[in-house]
Amino acid sequence: MSDERRADDQRVTVRQAVEEDDAALLAIERVAWDASSGFPSYSETLQDTFFTRSGPEAHLVAEYDGKVVGYLRLQDKYPFPEGAGVLAINGIAVAPEARRLGVGNALMTATTAEARSRGARKITLHVHGVNTPARQLYERHGYVVEGIHPAEFLIEGTPVDALDMAKTL
Ligand SMILES: CC(C)(COP(=O)(O)OP(=O)(O)OC[C@H]1O[C@@H](n2cnc3c(N)ncnc32)[C@H](O)[C@@H]1OP(=O)(O)O)[C@@H](O)C(=O)NCCC(=O)NCCS
């Protein structure tokens, strides 16, 4: 790791989200996704608040030099006891201007620590097959492909595979 990268890492912090993060996270949400990472129809469903569907308790927030630049949504995957201990990453996004600075890495590292502290045994997620940045990030953190759903989505006329990935703790 270069000295420059090490310095970057020290500028990134991760913490639990609070209600006051709403506006900053909404601003990121409006620009973070595109056809390779998300669903274009989703942007039309965005509300005036970020925490509409799930509250601050479900989110880790990353700051770079004290500015909110990203989030990760971590939730129980199942509502019944047999599925206890399986968590789902239901979204991770970093503001475009703050990418490749180690923010995604910091969020994923903090997520592993958070999951272990909750006694979780597995973390799962879904990713588009074409989303190379996210797939590289997940693989770097020990996630493996558990399933492929070929041409699951038709996004702007292009068939897109859906991948299930997971990390066993
Ligand atoms: C995926 C995303 C969260 C990565 O965040 P980031 O802060 O740029 O990631 P980092 O700088 O910490 O990079 C960590 C690793 O991810 C991978 N990575 C990140 N961006 C990449 C890119 N453009 N191309 C290839 N690999 C990439 C690399 O392995 C990288 O490690 P390296 O820098 O040592 O090569 C960010 O690109 C993003 O918000 N994308 C849009 C939303 C999205 O796709 N979310 C995931 C949906 S499943």
XYZ file of C-alpha atoms and ligand atoms in Angstrom:
217
model
C 0.000 0.000 0.000
C 1.406 3.418 -0.936
C 1.939 6.192 1.632
C -0.635 8.277 -0.250
C -3.253 5.529 0.124
C -2.416 5.092 3.799
C -2.966 8.837 4.315
C -6.329 8.545 2.542
C -7.393 5.724 4.831
C -6.798 7.931 7.854
C -9.117 10.578 6.406
C -12.028 8.149 6.241
C -14.175 7.434 9.297
C -17.260 5.274 9.653
C -19.993 5.660 12.263
C -23.623 4.809 12.901
C -26.033 7.074 11.000
C -28.165 9.645 12.818
C -31.333 11.491 11.727
C -29.246 14.596 10.948
C -27.528 12.710 8.082
C -30.775 12.609 6.095
C -30.141 15.522 3.719
C -26.532 14.564 2.975
C -27.482 10.946 2.279
C -30.425 11.955 0.094
C -28.085 14.134 -1.981
C -25.724 11.161 -2.451
C -28.613 8.823 -3.267
C -29.798 11.132 -6.073
C -26.463 10.911 -7.939
C -24.824 7.636 -6.880
C -26.695 5.121 -9.019
C -26.773 4.429 -12.734
C -27.883 1.622 -15.066
C -24.809 -0.501 -14.257
C -25.322 -0.377 -10.507
C -29.027 0.157 -9.852
C -32.444 0.481 -11.431
C -33.143 3.721 -13.328
C -36.823 3.498 -12.301
C -35.741 3.752 -8.657
C -34.747 7.417 -8.955
C -38.374 8.251 -9.736
C -39.461 6.692 -6.459
C -37.088 8.741 -4.291
C -38.890 10.648 -1.584
C -37.939 13.892 0.139
C -36.236 12.014 2.917
C -33.546 9.364 2.780
C -34.714 7.462 5.846
C -38.200 6.793 4.428
C -37.998 3.003 4.169
C -35.461 2.264 6.884
C -34.136 4.451 9.645
C -30.666 5.559 10.753
C -30.218 2.408 12.825
C -29.941 0.395 9.592
C -27.119 2.516 8.192
C -23.398 3.038 8.583
C -22.171 6.402 7.342
C -18.709 7.223 6.002
C -17.105 10.635 6.275
C -14.086 11.862 4.354
C -12.362 14.778 6.073
C -15.507 15.172 8.160
C -17.919 15.314 5.213
C -20.577 12.628 4.736
C -19.675 10.825 1.486
C -21.252 7.385 1.675
C -23.446 4.876 3.406
C -24.069 1.166 3.780
C -27.466 -0.298 4.715
C -27.179 -3.444 6.853
C -30.300 -5.333 7.904
C -31.448 -8.748 9.089
C -32.159 -10.781 5.976
C -34.967 -12.809 7.518
C -37.686 -11.946 10.062
C -37.914 -15.489 11.480
C -35.588 -17.279 13.950
C -34.233 -19.935 11.570
C -32.708 -17.138 9.502
C -31.183 -15.355 12.476
C -27.514 -14.496 12.072
C -27.807 -13.781 8.352
C -27.431 -10.096 7.549
C -28.028 -8.409 4.190
C -26.217 -5.448 2.715
C -29.203 -3.731 1.129
C -27.264 -0.882 -0.462
C -23.856 0.747 -0.418
C -23.095 3.987 -2.208
C -20.276 6.511 -2.257
C -20.621 10.018 -3.698
C -19.071 10.047 -7.205
C -16.497 12.700 -6.270
C -15.286 10.619 -3.309
C -14.736 7.313 -5.089
C -11.435 5.397 -5.231
C -10.343 6.978 -1.947
C -10.958 3.956 0.243
C -14.451 4.921 1.419
C -16.107 1.729 0.137
C -13.320 -0.303 1.746
C -13.865 1.435 5.080
C -17.618 0.783 4.955
C -17.115 -2.907 4.164
C -14.511 -3.333 6.914
C -16.797 -1.651 9.431
C -19.663 -3.871 8.289
C -17.710 -7.043 8.996
C -16.862 -5.754 12.465
C -20.466 -4.722 13.105
C -21.790 -8.102 11.921
C -19.327 -9.971 14.142
C -20.287 -7.827 17.124
C -23.924 -8.810 16.515
C -22.966 -12.487 16.436
C -23.872 -12.844 12.756
C -22.677 -15.888 10.813
C -23.127 -14.653 7.257
C -23.494 -11.432 5.253
C -25.275 -11.540 1.889
C -25.898 -9.084 -0.936
C -27.107 -8.763 -4.517
C -25.131 -7.126 -7.301
C -25.577 -6.636 -11.025
C -23.185 -8.815 -13.033
C -22.036 -5.721 -14.940
C -21.139 -3.771 -11.781
C -17.389 -4.352 -11.859
C -16.413 -1.768 -9.189
C -18.801 -3.261 -6.640
C -17.925 -6.867 -7.496
C -14.196 -6.103 -7.077
C -14.905 -4.409 -3.763
C -16.902 -7.370 -2.470
C -14.351 -9.935 -3.641
C -11.597 -7.938 -1.963
C -13.534 -8.332 1.290
C -13.990 -12.084 0.972
C -17.440 -12.302 -0.615
C -17.999 -15.144 -3.072
C -20.663 -15.682 -5.724
C -23.306 -18.093 -4.414
C -25.690 -17.855 -7.310
C -26.197 -16.299 -10.710
C -29.574 -15.404 -12.167
C -28.875 -14.983 -15.878
C -30.566 -12.038 -17.620
C -32.681 -11.440 -14.514
C -33.305 -7.791 -15.380
C -33.811 -5.844 -18.572
C -32.198 -2.480 -17.918
C -32.536 0.107 -20.646
C -33.010 -2.725 -23.135
C -29.978 -4.745 -22.007
C -30.250 -8.104 -20.191
C -28.389 -7.938 -16.864
C -27.397 -10.884 -14.667
C -28.205 -10.721 -10.951
C -25.568 -12.201 -8.655
C -25.998 -13.400 -5.079
C -22.790 -12.936 -3.098
C -22.017 -13.772 0.507
C -19.293 -13.842 3.114
C -19.252 -16.429 5.884
C -18.014 -15.041 9.196
C -18.888 0.365 -5.472
C -18.521 1.647 -4.684
C -19.332 1.656 -3.384
C -17.014 1.579 -4.348
O -16.723 2.668 -3.480
P -15.276 3.359 -3.437
O -15.247 4.266 -2.268
O -14.948 3.944 -4.754
O -14.329 2.096 -3.178
P -12.810 2.119 -2.665
O -12.100 3.348 -3.103
O -12.793 1.830 -1.207
O -12.198 0.890 -3.458
C -12.133 -0.376 -2.840
C -11.942 -1.460 -3.881
O -13.098 -1.582 -4.693
C -12.732 -1.917 -6.025
N -13.106 -0.810 -6.922
C -13.656 0.389 -6.565
N -13.915 1.115 -7.673
C -13.525 0.363 -8.722
C -13.537 0.566 -10.135
N -14.016 1.716 -10.680
N -13.068 -0.421 -10.934
C -12.598 -1.575 -10.411
N -12.544 -1.836 -9.067
C -13.003 -0.862 -8.249
C -11.232 -2.111 -6.009
O -10.967 -3.462 -5.654
C -10.831 -1.183 -4.879
O -9.603 -1.493 -4.318
P -8.280 -0.738 -4.888
O -8.573 0.729 -4.848
O -7.218 -1.156 -3.945
O -8.103 -1.242 -6.280
C -18.791 2.919 -5.523
O -18.179 2.768 -6.781
C -20.249 3.258 -5.714
O -20.857 3.933 -4.884
N -20.852 2.796 -6.845
C -22.258 3.115 -7.147
C -23.221 2.362 -6.253
C -22.980 0.856 -6.310
O -22.611 0.287 -7.324
N -23.236 0.176 -5.179
C -23.140 -1.269 -5.107
C -24.442 -1.872 -5.542
S -24.438 -3.643 -5.372
